[in-house]
């Protein structure tokens, strides 16, 4: 049952649930800290989904790569936040005439 929920519910949950919650938080003017909490929740759900339904079952065995996985997620999400944060800065400093 859990594997079916993860298999068919993960993508709709992430696309509609997490993205919808982020849009609702941003539209309501809520503190940006809520968005960070939502991001951490999404990362945690990704780790849990991978644990419940791995691509390969043997990948769930201990291989000493937990720290590397956390670092990988942290780097990827940090770069995503930086790139999204750069959009308003670029929009404020670069005009169409500059391009």
PDB file of C-alpha atoms in Angstrom:
ATOM      1  CA  UNK A   1       0.000   0.000   0.000  1.00  0.00           C
ATOM      2  CA  UNK A   2       2.765   2.459   0.987  1.00  0.00           C
ATOM      3  CA  UNK A   3       4.674   1.767  -2.229  1.00  0.00           C
ATOM      4  CA  UNK A   4       1.578   2.522  -4.322  1.00  0.00           C
ATOM      5  CA  UNK A   5       0.994   5.778  -2.456  1.00  0.00           C
ATOM      6  CA  UNK A   6       4.613   6.810  -3.011  1.00  0.00           C
ATOM      7  CA  UNK A   7       4.665   5.642  -6.635  1.00  0.00           C
ATOM      8  CA  UNK A   8       1.499   7.473  -7.678  1.00  0.00           C
ATOM      9  CA  UNK A   9       1.321  10.246  -5.110  1.00  0.00           C
ATOM     10  CA  UNK A  10       4.867  11.626  -4.908  1.00  0.00           C
ATOM     11  CA  UNK A  11       4.880  13.721  -8.091  1.00  0.00           C
ATOM     12  CA  UNK A  12       1.382  15.201  -7.606  1.00  0.00           C
ATOM     13  CA  UNK A  13       2.241  15.947  -3.981  1.00  0.00           C
ATOM     14  CA  UNK A  14       5.456  17.739  -4.933  1.00  0.00           C
ATOM     15  CA  UNK A  15       4.090  19.547  -7.999  1.00  0.00           C
ATOM     16  CA  UNK A  16       0.668  20.479  -6.706  1.00  0.00           C
ATOM     17  CA  UNK A  17       1.011  20.294  -2.936  1.00  0.00           C
ATOM     18  CA  UNK A  18       4.434  21.767  -2.273  1.00  0.00           C
ATOM     19  CA  UNK A  19       4.409  24.220  -5.188  1.00  0.00           C
ATOM     20  CA  UNK A  20       0.819  25.206  -4.393  1.00  0.00           C
ATOM     21  CA  UNK A  21       1.713  25.792  -0.765  1.00  0.00           C
ATOM     22  CA  UNK A  22       4.719  27.893  -1.804  1.00  0.00           C
ATOM     23  CA  UNK A  23       2.566  30.009  -4.120  1.00  0.00           C
ATOM     24  CA  UNK A  24      -0.067  30.438  -1.417  1.00  0.00           C
ATOM     25  CA  UNK A  25       2.574  31.468   1.140  1.00  0.00           C
ATOM     26  CA  UNK A  26       4.168  33.938  -1.250  1.00  0.00           C
ATOM     27  CA  UNK A  27       0.802  35.394  -2.278  1.00  0.00           C
ATOM     28  CA  UNK A  28      -0.322  35.817   1.320  1.00  0.00           C
ATOM     29  CA  UNK A  29       2.762  37.810   2.217  1.00  0.00           C
ATOM     30  CA  UNK A  30       3.845  35.269   4.809  1.00  0.00           C
ATOM     31  CA  UNK A  31       7.370  35.349   6.188  1.00  0.00           C
ATOM     32  CA  UNK A  32      10.019  33.871   3.903  1.00  0.00           C
ATOM     33  CA  UNK A  33      10.983  31.582   6.767  1.00  0.00           C
ATOM     34  CA  UNK A  34       7.840  29.588   6.023  1.00  0.00           C
ATOM     35  CA  UNK A  35       9.172  28.949   2.521  1.00  0.00           C
ATOM     36  CA  UNK A  36      12.438  27.656   3.965  1.00  0.00           C
ATOM     37  CA  UNK A  37      10.456  25.351   6.240  1.00  0.00           C
ATOM     38  CA  UNK A  38       8.432  24.162   3.266  1.00  0.00           C
ATOM     39  CA  UNK A  39      11.628  23.496   1.320  1.00  0.00           C
ATOM     40  CA  UNK A  40      13.074  21.472   4.192  1.00  0.00           C
ATOM     41  CA  UNK A  41       9.806  19.522   4.398  1.00  0.00           C
ATOM     42  CA  UNK A  42       9.969  18.776   0.665  1.00  0.00           C
ATOM     43  CA  UNK A  43      13.567  17.563   0.999  1.00  0.00           C
ATOM     44  CA  UNK A  44      12.564  15.355   3.918  1.00  0.00           C
ATOM     45  CA  UNK A  45       9.667  13.926   1.899  1.00  0.00           C
ATOM     46  CA  UNK A  46      12.084  13.181  -0.949  1.00  0.00           C
ATOM     47  CA  UNK A  47      14.390  11.278   1.383  1.00  0.00           C
ATOM     48  CA  UNK A  48      11.426   9.361   2.835  1.00  0.00           C
ATOM     49  CA  UNK A  49      10.053   8.498  -0.621  1.00  0.00           C
ATOM     50  CA  UNK A  50      13.463   7.228  -1.718  1.00  0.00           C
ATOM     51  CA  UNK A  51      13.658   5.111   1.424  1.00  0.00           C
ATOM     52  CA  UNK A  52      10.164   3.678   0.891  1.00  0.00           C
ATOM     53  CA  UNK A  53      10.508   3.063  -2.852  1.00  0.00           C
ATOM     54  CA  UNK A  54      14.133   3.054  -4.004  1.00  0.00           C
ATOM     55  CA  UNK A  55      15.083   2.735  -7.647  1.00  0.00           C
ATOM     56  CA  UNK A  56      17.201  -0.255  -6.628  1.00  0.00           C
ATOM     57  CA  UNK A  57      16.425  -2.095  -3.371  1.00  0.00           C
ATOM     58  CA  UNK A  58      20.089  -2.601  -2.470  1.00  0.00           C
ATOM     59  CA  UNK A  59      20.609   1.171  -2.479  1.00  0.00           C
ATOM     60  CA  UNK A  60      18.800   1.324   0.873  1.00  0.00           C
ATOM     61  CA  UNK A  61      21.617  -0.598   2.544  1.00  0.00           C
ATOM     62  CA  UNK A  62      24.198   1.321   4.562  1.00  0.00           C
ATOM     63  CA  UNK A  63      26.975   2.505   2.271  1.00  0.00           C
ATOM     64  CA  UNK A  64      28.298   5.404   4.315  1.00  0.00           C
ATOM     65  CA  UNK A  65      26.917   7.956   1.864  1.00  0.00           C
ATOM     66  CA  UNK A  66      24.268   9.612   4.022  1.00  0.00           C
ATOM     67  CA  UNK A  67      26.407  12.699   4.589  1.00  0.00           C
ATOM     68  CA  UNK A  68      27.122  12.936   0.886  1.00  0.00           C
ATOM     69  CA  UNK A  69      23.396  12.728   0.129  1.00  0.00           C
ATOM     70  CA  UNK A  70      22.633  15.529   2.576  1.00  0.00           C
ATOM     71  CA  UNK A  71      25.460  17.663   1.152  1.00  0.00           C
ATOM     72  CA  UNK A  72      24.214  17.011  -2.392  1.00  0.00           C
ATOM     73  CA  UNK A  73      20.677  18.097  -1.472  1.00  0.00           C
ATOM     74  CA  UNK A  74      21.997  21.142   0.396  1.00  0.00           C
ATOM     75  CA  UNK A  75      24.199  22.291  -2.480  1.00  0.00           C
ATOM     76  CA  UNK A  76      21.498  21.752  -5.108  1.00  0.00           C
ATOM     77  CA  UNK A  77      18.802  23.528  -3.123  1.00  0.00           C
ATOM     78  CA  UNK A  78      21.133  26.372  -2.143  1.00  0.00           C
ATOM     79  CA  UNK A  79      22.107  26.957  -5.768  1.00  0.00           C
ATOM     80  CA  UNK A  80      18.440  26.909  -6.732  1.00  0.00           C
ATOM     81  CA  UNK A  81      17.605  29.503  -4.075  1.00  0.00           C
ATOM     82  CA  UNK A  82      20.531  31.688  -5.146  1.00  0.00           C
ATOM     83  CA  UNK A  83      19.532  31.528  -8.809  1.00  0.00           C
ATOM     84  CA  UNK A  84      15.907  32.365  -8.025  1.00  0.00           C
ATOM     85  CA  UNK A  85      17.060  35.169  -5.730  1.00  0.00           C
ATOM     86  CA  UNK A  86      19.213  36.576  -8.536  1.00  0.00           C
ATOM     87  CA  UNK A  87      16.202  37.106 -10.810  1.00  0.00           C
ATOM     88  CA  UNK A  88      14.870  40.220  -9.025  1.00  0.00           C
ATOM     89  CA  UNK A  89      18.396  41.644  -8.765  1.00  0.00           C
ATOM     90  CA  UNK A  90      18.984  41.157 -12.483  1.00  0.00           C
ATOM     91  CA  UNK A  91      15.557  42.545 -13.322  1.00  0.00           C
ATOM     92  CA  UNK A  92      16.298  45.672 -11.302  1.00  0.00           C
ATOM     93  CA  UNK A  93      19.727  46.272 -12.798  1.00  0.00           C
ATOM     94  CA  UNK A  94      19.551  45.082 -16.411  1.00  0.00           C
ATOM     95  CA  UNK A  95      17.082  46.711 -18.762  1.00  0.00           C
ATOM     96  CA  UNK A  96      15.912  45.611 -22.200  1.00  0.00           C
ATOM     97  CA  UNK A  97      18.029  48.389 -23.724  1.00  0.00           C
ATOM     98  CA  UNK A  98      21.118  46.885 -22.047  1.00  0.00           C
ATOM     99  CA  UNK A  99      20.505  43.551 -23.709  1.00  0.00           C
TER     100      UNK A  99
END
